[in-house]
Short mmCIF file of C-alpha atoms in Angstrom, two decimals:
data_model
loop_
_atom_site.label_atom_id
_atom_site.label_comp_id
_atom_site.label_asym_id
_atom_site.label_seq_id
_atom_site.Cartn_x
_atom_site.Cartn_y
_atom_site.Cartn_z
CA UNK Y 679 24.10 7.95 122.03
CA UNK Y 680 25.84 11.28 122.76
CA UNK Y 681 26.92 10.21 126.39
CA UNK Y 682 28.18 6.89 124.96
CA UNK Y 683 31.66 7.98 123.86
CA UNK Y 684 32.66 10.59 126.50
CA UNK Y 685 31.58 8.78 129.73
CA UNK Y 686 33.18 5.16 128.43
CA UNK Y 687 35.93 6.96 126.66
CA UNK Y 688 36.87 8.64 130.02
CA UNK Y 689 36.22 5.66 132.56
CA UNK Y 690 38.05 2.82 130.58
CA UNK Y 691 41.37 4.79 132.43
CA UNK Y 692 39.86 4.08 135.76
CA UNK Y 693 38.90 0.43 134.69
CA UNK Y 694 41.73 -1.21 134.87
CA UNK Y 695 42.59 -1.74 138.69
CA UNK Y 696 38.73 -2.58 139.09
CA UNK Y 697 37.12 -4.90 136.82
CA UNK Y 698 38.37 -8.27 136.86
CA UNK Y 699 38.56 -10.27 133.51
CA UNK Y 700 41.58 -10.14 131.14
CA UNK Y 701 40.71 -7.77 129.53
CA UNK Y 702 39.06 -4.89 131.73
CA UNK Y 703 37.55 -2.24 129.12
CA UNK Y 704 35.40 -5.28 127.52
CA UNK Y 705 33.30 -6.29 129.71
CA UNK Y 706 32.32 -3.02 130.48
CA UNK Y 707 31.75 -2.82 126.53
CA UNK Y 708 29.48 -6.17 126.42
CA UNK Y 709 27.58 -5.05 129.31
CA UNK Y 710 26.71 -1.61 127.66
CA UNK Y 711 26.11 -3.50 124.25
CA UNK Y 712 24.07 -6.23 125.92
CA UNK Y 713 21.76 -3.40 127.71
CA UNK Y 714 21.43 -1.49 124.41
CA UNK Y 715 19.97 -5.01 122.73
CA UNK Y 716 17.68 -5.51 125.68
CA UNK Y 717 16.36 -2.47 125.42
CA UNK Y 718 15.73 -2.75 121.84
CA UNK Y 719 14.24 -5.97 121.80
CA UNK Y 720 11.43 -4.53 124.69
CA UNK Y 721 11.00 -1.72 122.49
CA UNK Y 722 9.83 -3.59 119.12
CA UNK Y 723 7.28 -5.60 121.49
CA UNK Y 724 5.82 -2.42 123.08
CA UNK Y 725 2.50 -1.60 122.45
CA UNK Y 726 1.87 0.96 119.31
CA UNK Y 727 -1.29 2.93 121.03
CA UNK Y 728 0.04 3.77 124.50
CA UNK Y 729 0.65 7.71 124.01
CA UNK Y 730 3.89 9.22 125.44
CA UNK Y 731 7.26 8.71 125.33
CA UNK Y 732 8.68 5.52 124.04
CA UNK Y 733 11.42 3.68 125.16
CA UNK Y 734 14.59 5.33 125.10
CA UNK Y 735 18.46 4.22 124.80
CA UNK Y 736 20.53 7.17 125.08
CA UNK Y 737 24.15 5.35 125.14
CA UNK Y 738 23.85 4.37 128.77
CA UNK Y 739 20.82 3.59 129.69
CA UNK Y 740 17.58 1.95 128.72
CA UNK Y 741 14.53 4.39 129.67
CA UNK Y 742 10.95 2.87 129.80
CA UNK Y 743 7.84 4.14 128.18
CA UNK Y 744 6.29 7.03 130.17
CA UNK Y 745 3.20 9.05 129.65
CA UNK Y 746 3.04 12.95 129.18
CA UNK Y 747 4.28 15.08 132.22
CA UNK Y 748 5.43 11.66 133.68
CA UNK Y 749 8.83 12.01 135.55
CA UNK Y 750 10.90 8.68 135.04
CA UNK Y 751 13.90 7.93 137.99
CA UNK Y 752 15.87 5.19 137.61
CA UNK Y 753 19.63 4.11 139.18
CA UNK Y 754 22.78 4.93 137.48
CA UNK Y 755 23.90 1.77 135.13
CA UNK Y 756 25.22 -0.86 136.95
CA UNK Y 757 28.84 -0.54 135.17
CA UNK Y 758 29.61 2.50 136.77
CA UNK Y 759 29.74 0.13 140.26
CA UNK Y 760 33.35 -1.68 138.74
CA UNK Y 761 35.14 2.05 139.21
CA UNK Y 762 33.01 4.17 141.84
CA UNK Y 763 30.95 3.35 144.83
CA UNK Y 764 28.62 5.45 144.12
CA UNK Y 765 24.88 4.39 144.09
CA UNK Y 766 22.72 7.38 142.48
CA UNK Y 767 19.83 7.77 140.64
CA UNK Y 768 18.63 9.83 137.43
CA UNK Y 769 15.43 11.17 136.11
CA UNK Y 770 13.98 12.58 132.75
CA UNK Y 771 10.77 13.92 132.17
CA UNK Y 772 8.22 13.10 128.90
CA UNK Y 773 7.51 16.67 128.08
CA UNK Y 774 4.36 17.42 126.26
CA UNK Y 775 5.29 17.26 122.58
CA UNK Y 776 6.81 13.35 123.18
CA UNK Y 777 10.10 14.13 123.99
CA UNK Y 778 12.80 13.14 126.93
CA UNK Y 779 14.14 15.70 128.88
CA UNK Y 780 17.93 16.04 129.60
CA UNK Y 781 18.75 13.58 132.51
CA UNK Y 782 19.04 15.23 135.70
CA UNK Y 783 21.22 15.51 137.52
CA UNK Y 784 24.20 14.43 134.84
CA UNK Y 785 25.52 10.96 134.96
CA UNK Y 786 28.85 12.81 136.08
CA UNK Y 787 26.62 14.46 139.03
CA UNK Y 788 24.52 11.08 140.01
CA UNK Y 789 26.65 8.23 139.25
CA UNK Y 790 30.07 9.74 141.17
CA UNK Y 791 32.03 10.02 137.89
CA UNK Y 792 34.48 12.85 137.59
CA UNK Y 793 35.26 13.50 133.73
CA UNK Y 794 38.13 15.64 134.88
CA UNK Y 795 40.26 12.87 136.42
CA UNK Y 796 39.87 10.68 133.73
CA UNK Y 797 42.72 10.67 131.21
CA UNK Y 798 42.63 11.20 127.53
CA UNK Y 799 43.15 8.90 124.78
CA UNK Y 800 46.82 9.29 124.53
CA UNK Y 801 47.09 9.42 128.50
CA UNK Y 802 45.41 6.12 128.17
CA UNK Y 803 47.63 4.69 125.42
CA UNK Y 804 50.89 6.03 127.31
CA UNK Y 805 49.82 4.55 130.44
CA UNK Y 806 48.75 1.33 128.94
CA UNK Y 807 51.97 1.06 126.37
CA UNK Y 808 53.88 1.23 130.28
CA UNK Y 809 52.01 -1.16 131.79
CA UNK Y 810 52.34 -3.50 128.76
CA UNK Y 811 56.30 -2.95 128.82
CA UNK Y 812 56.35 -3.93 132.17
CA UNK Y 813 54.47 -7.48 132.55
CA UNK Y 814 56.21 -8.40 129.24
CA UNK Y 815 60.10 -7.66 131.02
CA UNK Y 816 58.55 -9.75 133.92
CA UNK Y 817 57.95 -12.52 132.03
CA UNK Y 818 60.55 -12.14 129.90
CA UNK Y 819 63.09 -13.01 132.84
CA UNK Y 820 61.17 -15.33 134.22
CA UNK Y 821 61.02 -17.34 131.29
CA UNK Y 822 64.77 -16.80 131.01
CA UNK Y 823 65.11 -18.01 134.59
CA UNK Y 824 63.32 -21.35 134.56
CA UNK Y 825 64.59 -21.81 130.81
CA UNK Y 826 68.02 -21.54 132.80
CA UNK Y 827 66.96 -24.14 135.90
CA UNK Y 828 65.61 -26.47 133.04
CA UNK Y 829 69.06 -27.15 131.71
CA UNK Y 830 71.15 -27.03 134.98
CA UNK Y 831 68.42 -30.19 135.67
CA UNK Y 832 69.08 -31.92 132.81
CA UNK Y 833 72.47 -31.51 131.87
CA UNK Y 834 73.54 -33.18 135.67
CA UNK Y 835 72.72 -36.34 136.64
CA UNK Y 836 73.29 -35.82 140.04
CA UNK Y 837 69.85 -33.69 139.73
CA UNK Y 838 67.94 -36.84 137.92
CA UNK Y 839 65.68 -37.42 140.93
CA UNK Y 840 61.96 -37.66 141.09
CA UNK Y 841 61.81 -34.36 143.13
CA UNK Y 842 63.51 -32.44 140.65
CA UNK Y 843 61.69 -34.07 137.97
CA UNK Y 844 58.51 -32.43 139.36
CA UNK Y 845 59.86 -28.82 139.69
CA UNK Y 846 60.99 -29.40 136.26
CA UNK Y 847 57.45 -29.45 135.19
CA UNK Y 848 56.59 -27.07 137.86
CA UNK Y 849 58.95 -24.67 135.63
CA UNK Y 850 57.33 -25.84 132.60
CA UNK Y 851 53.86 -24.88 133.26
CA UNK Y 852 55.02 -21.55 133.98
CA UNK Y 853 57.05 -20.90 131.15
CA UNK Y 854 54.10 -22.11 129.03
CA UNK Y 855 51.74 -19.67 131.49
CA UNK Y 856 54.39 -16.87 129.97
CA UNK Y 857 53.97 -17.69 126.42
CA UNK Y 858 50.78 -18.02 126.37
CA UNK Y 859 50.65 -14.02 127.59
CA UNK Y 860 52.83 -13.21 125.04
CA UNK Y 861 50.52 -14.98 122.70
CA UNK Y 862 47.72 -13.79 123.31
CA UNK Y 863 48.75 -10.26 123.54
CA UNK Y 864 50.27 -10.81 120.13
CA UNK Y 865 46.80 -12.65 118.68
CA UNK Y 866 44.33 -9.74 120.10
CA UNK Y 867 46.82 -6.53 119.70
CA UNK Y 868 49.11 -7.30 116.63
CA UNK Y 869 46.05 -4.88 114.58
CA UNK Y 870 45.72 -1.17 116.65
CA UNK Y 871 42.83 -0.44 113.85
CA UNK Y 872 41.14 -3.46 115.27
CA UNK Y 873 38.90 -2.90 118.55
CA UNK Y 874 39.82 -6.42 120.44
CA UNK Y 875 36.13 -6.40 122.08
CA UNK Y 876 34.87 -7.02 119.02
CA UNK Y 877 36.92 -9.82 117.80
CA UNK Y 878 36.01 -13.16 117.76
CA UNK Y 879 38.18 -15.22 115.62
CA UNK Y 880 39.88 -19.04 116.02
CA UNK Y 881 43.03 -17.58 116.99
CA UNK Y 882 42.16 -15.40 119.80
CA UNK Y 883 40.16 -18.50 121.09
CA UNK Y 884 42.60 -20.34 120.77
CA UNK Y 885 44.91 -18.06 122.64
CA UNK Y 886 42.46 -17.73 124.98
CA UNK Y 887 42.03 -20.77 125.88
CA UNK Y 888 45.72 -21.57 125.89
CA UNK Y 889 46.10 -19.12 128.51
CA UNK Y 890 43.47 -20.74 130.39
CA UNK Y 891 45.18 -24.21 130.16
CA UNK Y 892 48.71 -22.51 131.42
CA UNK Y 893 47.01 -21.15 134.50
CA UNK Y 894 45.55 -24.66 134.88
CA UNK Y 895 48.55 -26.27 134.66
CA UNK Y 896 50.41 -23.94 137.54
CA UNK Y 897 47.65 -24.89 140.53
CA UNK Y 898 47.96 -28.68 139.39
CA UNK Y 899 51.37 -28.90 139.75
CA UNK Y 900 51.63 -26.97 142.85
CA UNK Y 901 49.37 -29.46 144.14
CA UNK Y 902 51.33 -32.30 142.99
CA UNK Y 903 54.47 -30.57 144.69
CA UNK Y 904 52.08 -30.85 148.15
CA UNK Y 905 51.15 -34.56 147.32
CA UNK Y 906 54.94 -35.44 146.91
CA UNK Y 907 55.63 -34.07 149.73
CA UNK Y 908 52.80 -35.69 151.78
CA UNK Y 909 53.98 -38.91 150.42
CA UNK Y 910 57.46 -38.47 151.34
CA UNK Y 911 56.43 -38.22 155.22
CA UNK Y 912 54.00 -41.09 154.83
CA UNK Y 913 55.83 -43.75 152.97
CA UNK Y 914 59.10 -44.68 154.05
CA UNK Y 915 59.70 -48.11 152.05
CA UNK Y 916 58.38 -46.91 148.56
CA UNK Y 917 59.78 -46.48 145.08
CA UNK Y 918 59.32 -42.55 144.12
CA UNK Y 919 59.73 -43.83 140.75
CA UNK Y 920 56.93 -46.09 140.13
CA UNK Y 921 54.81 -42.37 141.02
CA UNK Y 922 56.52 -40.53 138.83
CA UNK Y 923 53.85 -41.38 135.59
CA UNK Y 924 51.00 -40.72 137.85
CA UNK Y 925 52.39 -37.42 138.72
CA UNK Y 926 53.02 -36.39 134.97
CA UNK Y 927 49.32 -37.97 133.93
CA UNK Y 928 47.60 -35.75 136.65
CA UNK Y 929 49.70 -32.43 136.21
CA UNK Y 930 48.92 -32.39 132.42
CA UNK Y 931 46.04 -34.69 132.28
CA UNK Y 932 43.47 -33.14 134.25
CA UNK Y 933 44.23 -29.61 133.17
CA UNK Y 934 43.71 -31.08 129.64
CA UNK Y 935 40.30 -32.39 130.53
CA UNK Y 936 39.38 -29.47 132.17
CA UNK Y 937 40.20 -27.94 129.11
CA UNK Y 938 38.45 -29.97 127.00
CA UNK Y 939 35.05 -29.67 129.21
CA UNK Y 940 35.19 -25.54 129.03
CA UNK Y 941 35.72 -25.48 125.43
CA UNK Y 942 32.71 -27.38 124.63
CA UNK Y 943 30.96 -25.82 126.79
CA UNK Y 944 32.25 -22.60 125.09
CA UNK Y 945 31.28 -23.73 121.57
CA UNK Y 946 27.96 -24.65 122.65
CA UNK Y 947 26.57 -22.03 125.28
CA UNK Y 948 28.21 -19.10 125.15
CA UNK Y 949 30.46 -18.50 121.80
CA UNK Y 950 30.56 -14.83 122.00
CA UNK Y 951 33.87 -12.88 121.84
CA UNK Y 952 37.20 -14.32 122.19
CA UNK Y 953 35.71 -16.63 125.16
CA UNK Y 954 37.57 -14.05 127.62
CA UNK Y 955 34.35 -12.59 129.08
CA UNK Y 956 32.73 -13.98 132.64
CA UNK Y 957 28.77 -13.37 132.17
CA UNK Y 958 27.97 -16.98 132.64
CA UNK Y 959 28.73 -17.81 135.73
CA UNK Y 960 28.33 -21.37 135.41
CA UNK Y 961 30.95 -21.31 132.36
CA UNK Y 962 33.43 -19.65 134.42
CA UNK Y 963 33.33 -22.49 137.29
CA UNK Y 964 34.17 -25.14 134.88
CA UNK Y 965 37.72 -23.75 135.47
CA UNK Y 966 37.25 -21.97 138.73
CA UNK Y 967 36.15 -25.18 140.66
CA UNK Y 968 38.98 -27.25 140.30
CA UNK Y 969 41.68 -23.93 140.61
CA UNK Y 970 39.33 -23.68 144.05
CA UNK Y 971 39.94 -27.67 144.83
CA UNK Y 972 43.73 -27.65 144.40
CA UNK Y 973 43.73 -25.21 146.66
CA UNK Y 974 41.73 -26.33 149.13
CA UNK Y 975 43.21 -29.82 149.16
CA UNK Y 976 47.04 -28.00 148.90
CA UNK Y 977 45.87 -25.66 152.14
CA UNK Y 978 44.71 -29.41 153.81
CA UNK Y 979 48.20 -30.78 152.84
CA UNK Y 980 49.72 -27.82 154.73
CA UNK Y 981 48.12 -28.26 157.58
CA UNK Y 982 48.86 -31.77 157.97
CA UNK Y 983 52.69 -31.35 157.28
CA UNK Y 984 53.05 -29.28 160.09
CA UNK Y 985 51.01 -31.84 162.28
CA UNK Y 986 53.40 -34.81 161.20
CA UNK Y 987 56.97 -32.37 161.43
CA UNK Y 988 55.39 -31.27 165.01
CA UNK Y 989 54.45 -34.69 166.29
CA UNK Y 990 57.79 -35.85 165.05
CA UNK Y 991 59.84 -32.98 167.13
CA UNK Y 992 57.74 -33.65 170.18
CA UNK Y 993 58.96 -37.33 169.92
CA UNK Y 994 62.38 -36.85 169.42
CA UNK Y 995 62.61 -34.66 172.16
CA UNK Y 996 60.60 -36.97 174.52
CA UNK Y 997 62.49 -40.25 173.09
CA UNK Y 998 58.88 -41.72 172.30
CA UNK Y 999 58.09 -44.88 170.68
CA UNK Y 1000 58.20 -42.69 167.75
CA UNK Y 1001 61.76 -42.28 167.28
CA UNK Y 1002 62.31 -45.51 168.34
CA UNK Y 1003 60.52 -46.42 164.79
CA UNK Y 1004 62.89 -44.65 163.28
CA UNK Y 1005 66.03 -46.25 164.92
CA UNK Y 1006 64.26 -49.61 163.43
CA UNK Y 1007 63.86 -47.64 159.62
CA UNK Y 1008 67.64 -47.47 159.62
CA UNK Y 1009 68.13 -51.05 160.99
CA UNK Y 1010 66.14 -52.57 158.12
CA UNK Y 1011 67.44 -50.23 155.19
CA UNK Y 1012 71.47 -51.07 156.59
CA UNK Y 1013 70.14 -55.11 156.69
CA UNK Y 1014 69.08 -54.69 153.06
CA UNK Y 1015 72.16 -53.33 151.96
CA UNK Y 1016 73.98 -56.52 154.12
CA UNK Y 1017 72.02 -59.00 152.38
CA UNK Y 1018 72.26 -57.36 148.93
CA UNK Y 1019 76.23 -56.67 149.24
CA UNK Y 1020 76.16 -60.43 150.53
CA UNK Y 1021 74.66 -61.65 147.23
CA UNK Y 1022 76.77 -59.93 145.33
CA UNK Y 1023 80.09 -61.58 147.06
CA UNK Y 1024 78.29 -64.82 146.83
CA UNK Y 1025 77.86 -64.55 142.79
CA UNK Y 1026 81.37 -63.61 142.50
CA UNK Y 1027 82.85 -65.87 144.49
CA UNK Y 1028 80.70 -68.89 142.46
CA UNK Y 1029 82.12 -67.14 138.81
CA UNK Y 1030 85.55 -67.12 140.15
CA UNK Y 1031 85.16 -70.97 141.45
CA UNK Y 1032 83.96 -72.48 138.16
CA UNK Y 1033 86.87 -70.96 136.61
CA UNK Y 1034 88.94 -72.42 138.92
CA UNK Y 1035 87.91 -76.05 138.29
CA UNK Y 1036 89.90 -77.27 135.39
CA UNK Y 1037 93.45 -79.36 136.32
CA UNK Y 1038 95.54 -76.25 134.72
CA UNK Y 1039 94.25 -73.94 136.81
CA UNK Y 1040 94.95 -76.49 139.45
CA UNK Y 1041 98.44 -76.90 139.03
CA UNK Y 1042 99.05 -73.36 138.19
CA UNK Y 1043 97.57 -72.41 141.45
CA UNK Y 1044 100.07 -75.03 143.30
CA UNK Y 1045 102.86 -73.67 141.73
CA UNK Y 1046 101.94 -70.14 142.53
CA UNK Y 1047 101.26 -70.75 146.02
CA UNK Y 1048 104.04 -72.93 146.45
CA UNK Y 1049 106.07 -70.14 145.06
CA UNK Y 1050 104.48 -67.15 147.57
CA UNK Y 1051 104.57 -69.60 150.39
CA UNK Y 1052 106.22 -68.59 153.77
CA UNK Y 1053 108.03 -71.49 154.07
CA UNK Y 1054 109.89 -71.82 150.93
CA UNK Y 1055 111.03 -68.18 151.16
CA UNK Y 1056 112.14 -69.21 154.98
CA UNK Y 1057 114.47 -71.86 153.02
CA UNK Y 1058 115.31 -69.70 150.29
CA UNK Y 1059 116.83 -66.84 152.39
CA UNK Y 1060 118.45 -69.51 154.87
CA UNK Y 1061 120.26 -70.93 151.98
CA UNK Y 1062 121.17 -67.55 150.90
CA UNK Y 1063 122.86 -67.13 153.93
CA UNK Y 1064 124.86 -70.89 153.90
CA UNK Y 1065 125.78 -69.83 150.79
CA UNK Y 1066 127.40 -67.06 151.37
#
């Protein structure tokens, strides 16, 4: 185990950029700790008679069972591909008196690692405290930014449409895709003493999988942004309210389900860790596969935009039947608002008659129109003018 803690403790400041996972360092941990229980395990079944060297984990790598003067090669671990490109090989030798030889050349030598250009623990801390300060001021004002478009959407009602109502949740799932990175980095980092490969509590699962569910949530609603949009240029004579429901129930209903399908499958399968590693790749696709199909059906939504907003250019420029459709559109939306401003006249005008039935009204009208008439203020000013 003496290479153990100066080759990881010097490549987990390369890792970073390279492995892919949320949190880099670990699963170059579980795949070193996996390897050292393999190795183990082939070790207990070996047989007790064969003389020689037996099976040897020296902190990076599992050596097999070789017989005296035997020289053993085998290629560098496969963790050291996530940070060099390096392919190399190693080789011990079972001396005489049943023991392993010094691998030659060095892992530094044969695997492409460079001890000298990896940084120290408090390098690593330094660079990783930046890093951490960083991200969190990003999110911090982008959470401020969409808390900020949230109320300018709500408190004017000029703003209440069904498009807006969409970005609203648009902005939602991101602000939720924010705190659940704060979250989680509080859950798995709130104890330094603590080594956050290790742990595998409810809370970091649940974190976990809350960060999941935010990401989720994002590519659904992007794709319910396309869909809108697609319906918009399809349907001219439709209600974008009576979509609105569907649109909330599949931007927060399938990621749910989704959800609920990986976390099963979690607690079942593979309940190692705090559910953040990737070594089952059939895990994993539970939420890559529909990220992958929202994006695939947004990228087909694209495409066909641009057909329709093309097709439409070319016929207004040629004066096609198309635009000629459109000349009709208008026609029927300005003779619905005729026959609706119509009804509304007529209903008046039948309120305003049944009040005007009784005799009062009746004679009260005479009088008043006998009073306004043209005539009688012809006579009235004529006698003025005898009069005088």
């Amino acid at each position: 185990s003496k290479y153990k803690p100066r080759v990881l403790g010097g490549f987990f400041g390369l890792s970073l950029a390279k492995v892919t996972g949320i949190h880099p360092e670990c699963k170059i941990f579980q795949q070193v700790v996996k390897e050292e229980a393999l190795c183990s395990e082939h070790n207990e079944s070996a047989s007790p008679d064969l003389k020689g060297c037996a099976r040897n984990w020296d902190g990076l790598t599992c050596w097999p069972r070789a017989t005296f003067g035997e020289v053993v090669k085998i290629p560098c671990p496969r963790f050291f591909e996530e940070f060099t490109s390096t392919h190399g090989f190693l080789q011990r030798n079972c001396t005489q008196e049943e023991y392993w030889s010094e691998p030659f050349p060095p892992y530094t030598v044969a695997c492409g690692f460079d001890e000298g250009s990896s940084k120290g623990p408090e390098d690593q801390k330094s660079y990783y405290s930046a890093f951490w300060r960083v991200y969190t001021a990003g999110y911090a004002a982008s959470v401020t930014s969409l808390i900020t478009a949230l109320i300018v959407f709500a408190a004017f009602r000029k703003f209440h449409c069904t498009r807006n109502y969409i970005h609203m949740h648009l902005f939602v799932s991101f602000i939720l895709r924010a705190v659940a990175v704060f979250t989680k980095d509080a859950v798995l980092f709130a104890d330094e003493t603590m080594d956050h490969c290790l742990m595998s509590t409810v809370a970091c699962k649940a974190a976990v999988a809350f960060f999941q569910f935010s990401i989720l949530a994002n590519f659904f609603w992007l794709l319910i942004e396309g869909i809108y949009l697609q319906t918009l240029l399809l349907l001219t004579f439709v209600s974008n309210k009576k979509f609105v429901w569907w649109f909330i129930f599949t931007g927060w209903g399938a990621p749910a389900a989704v959800m609920f399908a990986w976390v099963l499958t979690r607690i079942h399968q593979q309940n190692t860790g705090c559910w953040d590693d990737d070594e089952n790749g059939v895990v994993l696709w539970i939420i890559k596969g529909p990220i992958l199909l929202t994006v695939l059906i947004n990228f087909i939504i694209f495409i066909n935009v641009i057909r329709i907003l093309v097709h439409k250019l070319k016929s207004q420029e040629g004066g096609g039947s198309h635009s000629s459709h459109f000349v009709q559109t208008e026609l029927k939306k300005q003779l619905c608002k005729w026959k609706h401003q119509e009804y509304l006249t007529f209903t008046h005008k039948h309120g305003a008659l049944s009040r005007e039935t009784s005799p009062v009204n009746y004679v009260t009208q005479l009088s008043l129109l006998d009073k306004i008439s043209p005539k009688r203020r012809t006579s009235v000013l004529q006698d003025g003018v005898t009069t005088v």
